XYZ file of C-alpha atoms in Angstrom:
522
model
C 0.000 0.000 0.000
C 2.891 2.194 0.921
C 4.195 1.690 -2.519
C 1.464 2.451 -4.037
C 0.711 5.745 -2.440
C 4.891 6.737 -3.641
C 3.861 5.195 -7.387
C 1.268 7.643 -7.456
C 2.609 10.694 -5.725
C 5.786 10.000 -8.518
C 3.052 10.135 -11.041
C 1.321 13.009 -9.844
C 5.008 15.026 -9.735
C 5.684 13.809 -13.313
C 2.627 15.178 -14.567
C 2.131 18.459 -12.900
C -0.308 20.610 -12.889
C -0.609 21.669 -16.485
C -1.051 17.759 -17.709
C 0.874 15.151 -19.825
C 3.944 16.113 -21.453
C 3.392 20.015 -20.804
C 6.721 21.110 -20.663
C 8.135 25.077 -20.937
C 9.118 25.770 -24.340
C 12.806 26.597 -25.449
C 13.627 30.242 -25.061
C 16.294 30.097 -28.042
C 16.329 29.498 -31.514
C 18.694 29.167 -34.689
C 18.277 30.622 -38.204
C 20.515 29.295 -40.709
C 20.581 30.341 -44.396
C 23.159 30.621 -47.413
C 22.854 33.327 -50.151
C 24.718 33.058 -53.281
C 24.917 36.112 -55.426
C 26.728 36.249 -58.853
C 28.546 39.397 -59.229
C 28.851 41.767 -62.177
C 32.771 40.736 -62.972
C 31.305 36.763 -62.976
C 32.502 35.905 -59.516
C 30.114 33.843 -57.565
C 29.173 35.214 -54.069
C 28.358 32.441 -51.022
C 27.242 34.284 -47.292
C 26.506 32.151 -44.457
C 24.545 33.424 -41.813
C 23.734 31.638 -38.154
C 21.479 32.926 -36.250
C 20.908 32.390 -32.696
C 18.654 33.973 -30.705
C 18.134 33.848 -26.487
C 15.343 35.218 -24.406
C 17.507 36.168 -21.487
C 19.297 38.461 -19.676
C 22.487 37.511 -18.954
C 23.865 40.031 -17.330
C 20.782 40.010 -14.345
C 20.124 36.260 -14.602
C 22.544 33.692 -12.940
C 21.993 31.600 -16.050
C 23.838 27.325 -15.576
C 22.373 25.790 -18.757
C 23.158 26.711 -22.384
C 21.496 24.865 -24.781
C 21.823 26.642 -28.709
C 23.758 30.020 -27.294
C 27.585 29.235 -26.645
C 28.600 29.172 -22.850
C 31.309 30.505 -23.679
C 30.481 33.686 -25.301
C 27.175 33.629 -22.372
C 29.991 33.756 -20.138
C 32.054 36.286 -21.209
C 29.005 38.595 -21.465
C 27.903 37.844 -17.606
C 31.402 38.301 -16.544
C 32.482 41.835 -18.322
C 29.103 43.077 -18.958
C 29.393 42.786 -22.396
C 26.945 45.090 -24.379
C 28.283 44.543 -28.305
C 30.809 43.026 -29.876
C 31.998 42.256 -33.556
C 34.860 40.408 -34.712
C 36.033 39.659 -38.056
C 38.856 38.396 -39.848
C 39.535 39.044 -43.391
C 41.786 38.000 -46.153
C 41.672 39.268 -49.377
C 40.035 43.062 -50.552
C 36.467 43.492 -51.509
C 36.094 44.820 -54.494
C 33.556 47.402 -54.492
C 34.015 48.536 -58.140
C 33.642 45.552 -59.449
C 31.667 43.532 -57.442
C 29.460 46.182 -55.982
C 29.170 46.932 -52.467
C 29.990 44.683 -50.184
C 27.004 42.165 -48.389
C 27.807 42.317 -45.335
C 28.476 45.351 -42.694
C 29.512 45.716 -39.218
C 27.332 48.039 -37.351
C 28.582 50.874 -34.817
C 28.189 51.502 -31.114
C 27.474 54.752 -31.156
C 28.209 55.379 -26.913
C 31.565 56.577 -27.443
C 32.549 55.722 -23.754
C 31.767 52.164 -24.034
C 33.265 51.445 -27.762
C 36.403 49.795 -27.926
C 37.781 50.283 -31.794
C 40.749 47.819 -32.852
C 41.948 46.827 -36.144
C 44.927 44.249 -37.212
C 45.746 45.437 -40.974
C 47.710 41.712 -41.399
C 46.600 38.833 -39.958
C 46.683 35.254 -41.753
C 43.476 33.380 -41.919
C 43.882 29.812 -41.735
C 41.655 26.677 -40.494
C 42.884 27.434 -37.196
C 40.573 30.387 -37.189
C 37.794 28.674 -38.961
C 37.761 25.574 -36.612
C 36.796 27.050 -33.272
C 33.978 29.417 -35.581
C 32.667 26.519 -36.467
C 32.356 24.921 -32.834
C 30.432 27.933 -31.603
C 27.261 26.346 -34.143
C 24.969 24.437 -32.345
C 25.100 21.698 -35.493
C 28.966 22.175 -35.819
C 29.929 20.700 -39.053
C 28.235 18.003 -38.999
C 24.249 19.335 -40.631
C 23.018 21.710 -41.742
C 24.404 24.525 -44.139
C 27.700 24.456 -42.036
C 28.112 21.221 -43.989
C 29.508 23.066 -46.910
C 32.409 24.626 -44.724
C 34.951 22.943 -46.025
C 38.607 24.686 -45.108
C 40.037 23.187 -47.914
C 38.170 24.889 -50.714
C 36.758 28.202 -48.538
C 40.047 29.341 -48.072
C 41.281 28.962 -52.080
C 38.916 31.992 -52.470
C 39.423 35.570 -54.041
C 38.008 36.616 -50.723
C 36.925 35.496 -47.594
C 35.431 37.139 -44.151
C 34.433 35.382 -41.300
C 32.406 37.383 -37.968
C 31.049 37.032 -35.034
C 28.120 39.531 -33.880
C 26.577 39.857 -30.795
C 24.004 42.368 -29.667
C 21.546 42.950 -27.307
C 17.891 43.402 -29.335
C 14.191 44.377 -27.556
C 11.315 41.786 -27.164
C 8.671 44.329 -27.314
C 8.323 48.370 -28.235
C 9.386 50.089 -24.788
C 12.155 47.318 -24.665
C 11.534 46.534 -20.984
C 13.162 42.957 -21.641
C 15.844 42.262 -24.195
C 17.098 39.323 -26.066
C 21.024 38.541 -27.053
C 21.351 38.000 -30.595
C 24.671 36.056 -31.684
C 25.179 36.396 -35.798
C 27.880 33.997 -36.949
C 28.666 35.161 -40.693
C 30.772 33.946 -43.309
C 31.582 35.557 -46.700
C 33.817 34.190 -49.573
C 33.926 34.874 -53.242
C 34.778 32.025 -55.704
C 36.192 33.149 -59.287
C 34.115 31.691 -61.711
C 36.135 30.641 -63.997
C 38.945 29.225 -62.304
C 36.115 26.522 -60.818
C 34.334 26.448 -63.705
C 36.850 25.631 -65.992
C 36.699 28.949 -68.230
C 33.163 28.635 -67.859
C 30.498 30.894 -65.742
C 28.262 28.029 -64.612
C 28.482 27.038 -60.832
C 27.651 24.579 -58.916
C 27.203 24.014 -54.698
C 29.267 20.747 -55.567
C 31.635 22.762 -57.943
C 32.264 25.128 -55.314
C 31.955 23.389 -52.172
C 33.212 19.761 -52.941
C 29.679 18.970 -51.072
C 26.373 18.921 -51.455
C 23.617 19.492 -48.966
C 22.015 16.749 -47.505
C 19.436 17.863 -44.691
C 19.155 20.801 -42.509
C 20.130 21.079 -38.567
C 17.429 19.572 -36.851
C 17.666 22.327 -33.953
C 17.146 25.255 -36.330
C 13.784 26.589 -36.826
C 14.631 27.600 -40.396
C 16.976 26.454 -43.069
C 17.131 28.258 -46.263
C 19.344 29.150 -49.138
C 18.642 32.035 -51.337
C 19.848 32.504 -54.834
C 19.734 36.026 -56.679
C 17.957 35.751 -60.127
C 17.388 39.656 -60.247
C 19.128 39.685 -63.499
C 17.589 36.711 -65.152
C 14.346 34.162 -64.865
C 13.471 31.000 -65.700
C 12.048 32.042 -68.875
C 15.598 33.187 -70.081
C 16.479 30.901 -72.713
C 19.865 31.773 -71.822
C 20.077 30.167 -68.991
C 18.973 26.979 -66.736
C 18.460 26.284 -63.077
C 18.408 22.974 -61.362
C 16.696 22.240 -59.882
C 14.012 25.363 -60.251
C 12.881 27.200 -57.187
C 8.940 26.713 -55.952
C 9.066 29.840 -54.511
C 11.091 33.504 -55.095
C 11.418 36.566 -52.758
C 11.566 40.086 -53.641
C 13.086 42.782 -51.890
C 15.070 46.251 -52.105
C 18.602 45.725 -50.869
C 21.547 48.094 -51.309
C 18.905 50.629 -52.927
C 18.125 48.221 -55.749
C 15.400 45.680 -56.392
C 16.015 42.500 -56.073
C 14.383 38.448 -56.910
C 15.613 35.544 -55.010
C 15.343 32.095 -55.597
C 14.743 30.111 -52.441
C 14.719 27.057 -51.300
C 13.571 25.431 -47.554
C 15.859 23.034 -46.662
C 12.609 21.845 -44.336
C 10.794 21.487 -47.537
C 10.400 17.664 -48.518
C 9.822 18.491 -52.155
C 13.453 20.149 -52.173
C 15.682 17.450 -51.072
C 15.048 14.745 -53.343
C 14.857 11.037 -52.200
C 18.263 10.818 -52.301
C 18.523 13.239 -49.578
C 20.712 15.508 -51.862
C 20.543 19.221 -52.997
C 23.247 20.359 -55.794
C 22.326 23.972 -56.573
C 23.224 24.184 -60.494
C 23.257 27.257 -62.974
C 24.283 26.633 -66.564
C 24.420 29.195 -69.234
C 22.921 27.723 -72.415
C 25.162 30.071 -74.622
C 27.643 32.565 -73.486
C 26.069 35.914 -71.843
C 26.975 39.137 -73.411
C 30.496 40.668 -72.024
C 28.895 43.930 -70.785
C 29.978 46.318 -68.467
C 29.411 45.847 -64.692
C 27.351 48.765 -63.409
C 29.229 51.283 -61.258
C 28.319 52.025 -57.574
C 27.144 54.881 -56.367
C 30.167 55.300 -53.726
C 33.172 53.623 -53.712
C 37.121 54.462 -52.785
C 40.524 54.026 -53.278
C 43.629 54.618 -51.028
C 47.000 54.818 -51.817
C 50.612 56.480 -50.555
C 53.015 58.643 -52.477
C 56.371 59.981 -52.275
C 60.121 59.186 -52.484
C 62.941 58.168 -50.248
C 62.413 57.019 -46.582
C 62.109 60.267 -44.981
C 58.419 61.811 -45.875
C 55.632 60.615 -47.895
C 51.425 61.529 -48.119
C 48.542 59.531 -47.555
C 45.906 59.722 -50.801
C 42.113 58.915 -50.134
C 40.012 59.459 -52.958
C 36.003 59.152 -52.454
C 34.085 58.249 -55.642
C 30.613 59.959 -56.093
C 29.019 58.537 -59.212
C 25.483 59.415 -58.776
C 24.941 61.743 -61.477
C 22.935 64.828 -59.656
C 22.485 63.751 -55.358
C 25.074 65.231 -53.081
C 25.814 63.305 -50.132
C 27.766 63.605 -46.356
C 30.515 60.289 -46.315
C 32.129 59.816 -42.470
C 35.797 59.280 -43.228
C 37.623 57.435 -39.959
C 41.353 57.151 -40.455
C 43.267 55.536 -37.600
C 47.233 55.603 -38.347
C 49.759 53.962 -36.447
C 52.024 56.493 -34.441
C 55.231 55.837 -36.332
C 53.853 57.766 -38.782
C 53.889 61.525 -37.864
C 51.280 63.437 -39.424
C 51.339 66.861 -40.631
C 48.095 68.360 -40.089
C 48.456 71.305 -41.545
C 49.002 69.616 -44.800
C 45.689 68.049 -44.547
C 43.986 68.821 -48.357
C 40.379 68.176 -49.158
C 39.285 69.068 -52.810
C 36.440 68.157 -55.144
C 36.218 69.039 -58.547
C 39.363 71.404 -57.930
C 38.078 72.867 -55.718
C 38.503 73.360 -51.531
C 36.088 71.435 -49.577
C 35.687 72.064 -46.207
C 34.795 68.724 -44.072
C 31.668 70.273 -41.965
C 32.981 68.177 -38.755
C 36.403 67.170 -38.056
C 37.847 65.546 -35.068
C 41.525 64.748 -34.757
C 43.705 63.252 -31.759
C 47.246 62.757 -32.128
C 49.657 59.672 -31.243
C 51.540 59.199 -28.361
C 54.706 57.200 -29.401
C 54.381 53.523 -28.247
C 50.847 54.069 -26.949
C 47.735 54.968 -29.038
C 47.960 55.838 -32.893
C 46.265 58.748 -34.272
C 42.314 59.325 -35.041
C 41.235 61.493 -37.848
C 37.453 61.659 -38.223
C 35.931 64.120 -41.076
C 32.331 64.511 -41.874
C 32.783 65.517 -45.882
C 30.216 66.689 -48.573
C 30.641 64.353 -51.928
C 29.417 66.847 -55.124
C 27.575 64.851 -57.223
C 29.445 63.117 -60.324
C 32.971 63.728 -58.830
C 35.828 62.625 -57.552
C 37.123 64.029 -53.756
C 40.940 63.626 -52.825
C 41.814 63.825 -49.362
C 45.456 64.023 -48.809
C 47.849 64.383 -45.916
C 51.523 64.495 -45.607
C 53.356 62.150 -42.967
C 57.474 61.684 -42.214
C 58.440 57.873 -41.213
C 59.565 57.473 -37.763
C 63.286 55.450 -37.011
C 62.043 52.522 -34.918
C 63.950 50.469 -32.049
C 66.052 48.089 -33.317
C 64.134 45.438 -30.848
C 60.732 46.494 -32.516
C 61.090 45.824 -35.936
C 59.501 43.181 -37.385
C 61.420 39.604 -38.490
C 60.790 40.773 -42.499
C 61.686 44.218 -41.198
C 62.292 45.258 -45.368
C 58.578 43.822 -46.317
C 57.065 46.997 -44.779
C 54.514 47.830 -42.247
C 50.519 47.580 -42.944
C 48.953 50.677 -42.375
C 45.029 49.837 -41.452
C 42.097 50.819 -44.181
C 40.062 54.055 -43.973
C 36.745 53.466 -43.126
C 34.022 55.229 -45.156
C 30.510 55.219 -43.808
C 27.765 56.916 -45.321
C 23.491 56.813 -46.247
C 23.602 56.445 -49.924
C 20.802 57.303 -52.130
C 18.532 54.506 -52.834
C 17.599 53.952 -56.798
C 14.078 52.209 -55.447
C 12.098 53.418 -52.430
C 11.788 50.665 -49.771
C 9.052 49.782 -47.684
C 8.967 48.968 -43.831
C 8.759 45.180 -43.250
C 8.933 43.045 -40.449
C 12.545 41.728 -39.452
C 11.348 38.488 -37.888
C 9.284 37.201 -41.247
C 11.633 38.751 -43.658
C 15.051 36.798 -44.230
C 17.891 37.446 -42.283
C 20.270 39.282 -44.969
C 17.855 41.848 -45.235
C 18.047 42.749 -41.914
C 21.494 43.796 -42.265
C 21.051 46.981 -44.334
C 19.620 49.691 -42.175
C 17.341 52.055 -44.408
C 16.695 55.607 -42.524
C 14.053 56.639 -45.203
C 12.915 55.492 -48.073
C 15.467 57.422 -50.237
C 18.610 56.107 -48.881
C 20.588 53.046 -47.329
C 23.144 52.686 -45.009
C 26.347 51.356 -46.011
C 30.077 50.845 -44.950
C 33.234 50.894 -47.361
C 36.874 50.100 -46.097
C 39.763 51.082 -48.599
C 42.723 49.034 -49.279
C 45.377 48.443 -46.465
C 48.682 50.138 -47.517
C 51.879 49.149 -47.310
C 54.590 51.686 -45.859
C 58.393 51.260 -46.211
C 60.337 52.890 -42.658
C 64.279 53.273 -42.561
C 65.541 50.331 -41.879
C 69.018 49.832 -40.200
C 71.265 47.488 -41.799
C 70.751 44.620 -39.761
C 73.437 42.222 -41.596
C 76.302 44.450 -39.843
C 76.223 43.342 -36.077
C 75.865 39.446 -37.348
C 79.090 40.953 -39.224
C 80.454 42.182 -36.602
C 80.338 38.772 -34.126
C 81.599 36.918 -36.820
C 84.401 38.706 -36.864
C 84.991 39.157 -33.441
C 84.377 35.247 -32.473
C 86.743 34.460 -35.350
C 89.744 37.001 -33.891
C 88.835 35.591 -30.116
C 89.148 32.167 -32.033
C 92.283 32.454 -33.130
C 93.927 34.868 -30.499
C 92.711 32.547 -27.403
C 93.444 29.284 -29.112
C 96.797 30.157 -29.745
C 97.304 31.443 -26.097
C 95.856 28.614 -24.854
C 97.591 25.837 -26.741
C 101.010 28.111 -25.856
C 99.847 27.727 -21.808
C 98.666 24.097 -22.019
C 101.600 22.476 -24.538
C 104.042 20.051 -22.474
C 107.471 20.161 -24.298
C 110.201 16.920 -24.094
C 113.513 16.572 -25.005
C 114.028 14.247 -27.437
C 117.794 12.583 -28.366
C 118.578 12.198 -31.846
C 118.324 9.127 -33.558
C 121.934 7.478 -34.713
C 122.323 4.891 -37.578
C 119.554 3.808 -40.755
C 118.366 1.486 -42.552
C 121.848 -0.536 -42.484
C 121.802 -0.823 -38.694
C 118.075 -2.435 -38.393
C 118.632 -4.996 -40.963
C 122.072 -5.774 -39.192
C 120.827 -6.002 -36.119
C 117.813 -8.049 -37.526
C 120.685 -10.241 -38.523
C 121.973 -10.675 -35.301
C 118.373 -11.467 -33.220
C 117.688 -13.715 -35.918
C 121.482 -15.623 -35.029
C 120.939 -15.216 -31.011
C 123.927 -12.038 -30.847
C 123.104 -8.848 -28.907
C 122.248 -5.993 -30.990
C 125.242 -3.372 -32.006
């Protein structure tokens, strides 16, 4: 009876009082999706984009249990009070004139006494940084989209940018509560026709070495978007295989655009073989036209002769052919650099142009480069130069690098600006909409947020002539060499007296003679 009464009391515990199998729902989720855009030049565009998404507070909640969100990134929020962060490493240069502007941005903090600004202009990218990325998925590597990252053929790329995003984002209007948002993102650009044999068509196989076989089973959505905005099905041109049931339309960058899309969740997508090999082919070769130039773009570059001086070139494209617009122009240069700011030259159309806000704090040597922040007016149609001379500091012999003659990297400028949209958008709802489109902030309908970084440059400093002191030991060890081993073997040498020798050759075999007959020796 006893155990009866503990049977059911277990029973009554197990159910509880909301019923049978009631249990709280998950408070996180994960959004995965892949976007492959074909670029003007014929390059072939892949971004990945994880998603996770957790309905607490971190830094108020004593939180033990992580189940999609990485403890270890939960922890180091609780611990510093972490309010953003972004990371990314990047090798290679986006090209924004010919591949348009770039897909992916980093967004600002704008509290200025909480934002922490670094930048490494060199840094190798290998599978050592692509490895523990790939650990922070709740899938891994092992489903999902993050099946395609493969190191071996992500990192034979014209380009390739890896991130890490987390933010802080409100569950309802007065944002009383707040969510963390972690956005793991992955860019790389595959040249066409090296992988395609001379040929535009591209494959997820062809790029990838793998195909997709079914999505992560703890994501709530797993999509891959292709863009078709310059072609449809009905192109004779061109085929697609297999074709998409459904296509998405939106503005992005300030242009319209069509996707192709495909839900991994979808039955009728994977096919019973449980595999999905994305496939364009171009039924006769397109037109060679010209790729269509964005509205802002820059280039960077240093000038000058000898070792002593040089100048630091910026120049801002404005190709829209009658809108104005304000570009933020951050420059951070590292202190053995000295700049001149009086040289400082702004012009446009050969003209002066004043920056309406500028904001300037100089190096201390060994401590904190310099910041140069200008707010500048880009005339429509024209081309602004901003220039500034520098003279190369003579470093510590202990702080040059181990190539000390391949140069230093000098970090990109970084242009930010609200560019004027070519198609009005329209307000729509970030949860329903895919997440790529959530990364382009649009302040009106007329314009669009984006972000530009220029080239990294390359800077020569004097450079002492590092092959003397190994010069100079060898010498010295050699004279020490010689001088102390002949002092030495002068202190150490034991010297004998030694009594000539009498008779030759006719005296041994004599006295051979005589052993040989029993007769002592002469």
């Amino acid at each position: 009876m006893a155990a009866a009464v503990r049977l059911a009391a277990l029973v009554l515990l197990l159910r509880g009082p909301g019923g049978w199998g009631r249990a709280e729902p998950p408070r996180d989720s994960l959004r995965e999706e892949l976007v492959i855009t074909p670029l003007p030049s014929g390059d072939v565009a892949a971004t990945f984009q994880f998603r996770t998404r957790w309905d607490s507070e971190l830094q108020r909640e004593e939180v033990s249990h992580y189940r999609l969100f990485p403890k270890a990134l939960g922890q180091l929020i609780s611990k510093y009070s972490l309010r953003e962060l972004h990371l990314s490493l990047t090798q290679g240069f986006w090209r924004t004139r010919y591949w348009g502007p770039p897909f992916l941005q980093a967004p600002s903090d704008t509290d200025h006494h909480f934002l922490r600004y670094a930048v490494l202009p060199r840094e190798v990218v290998c599978t050592e940084n692509l490895t523990p990325w790939k650990k922070l998925l709740p899938c891994s590597s092992k489903a999902g989209l993050s099946m395609l990252l493969k190191a071996e053929r992500l990192f034979h790329t014209s380009y390739h940018s890896q991130a890490v995003h987390i933010r802080p984002i409100c569950r309802n209007a007065r944002c009383t509560s707040i969510s963390w948002e972690l956005r793991q993102t992955l860019s790389v650009v595959f040249d066409a026709f090296v992988t395609g044999q001379g040929k535009k068509d591209w494959s997820l196989f062809r790029m990838f070495s793998r195909t997709l076989t079914e999505p992560c089973p703890l994501a709530s959505e797993s999509r891959v978007y292709v863009d078709i905005t310059s072609y449809s099905q009905d192109n004779e041109t061109l085929e697609m295989n297999p074709p998409p049931l459904s296509t998405y339309q939106d503005v992005i960058l300030g242009t319209q655009r069509t996707y192709a899309v495909y839900d991994l969740f979808d039955t009728a997508v994977i096919n019973s073989s449980r595999n999905l090999n994305l496939q364009l082919k171009w039924r006769r070769p397109p037109e060679n036209e010209a790729p269509p130039v964005p509205f802002l773009h820059a280039q960077r570059y240093v000038s000058g002769y000898g070792l002593q001086s040089g100048e630091l070139s910026t120049l801002l494209y404005n190709t829209h052919p009658y809108r104005a617009f304000p570009v933020l122009l951050l420059d951070i240069v590292p202190w053995y650099l000295r700049l001149y700011v009086h040289t400082l030259t702004i012009t446009s159309k050969g003209k002066e142009n004043k920056p309406s806000y500028i904001h300037y704090q100089p190096a201390q040597d060994r401590l904190q480069p310099h910041l140069l922040e200008m707010l500048i007016q880009l005339p429509a149609s024209s081309v602004t130069k901003v220039s500034i001379q520098f003279e190369r500091a003579l470093l510590k012999w202990t702080e040059y690098t181990p190539d000390p003659n391949h140069g230093f990297y000098v970090s990109p400028s970084v242009l930010s600006a609200l560019v004027p949209s070519m198609v009005a958008a329209k307000p729509v709802d970030w949860e329903e909409s895919p997440l790529f489109s959530s990364l382009f902030p649009v302040s009106d309908s007329s314009s669009y947020f984006l972000r530009l970084y220029t080239e990294p440059l390359l800077v020569n400093l004097p450079t002492p002539d590092f092959s003397m002191p190994y010069n100079v030991i060898c010498l010295t060890c050699t004279v020490v060499a010689v001088c102390y081993g002949s002092f030495y073997n002068l202190l150490t040498r034991t010297f004998h007296i030694e009594e000539p020798r009498t008779g030759g050759l006719a005296k041994r075999l004599a006295n051979l003679i005589r052993r040989a007959r029993g007769v002592p020796p002469l």
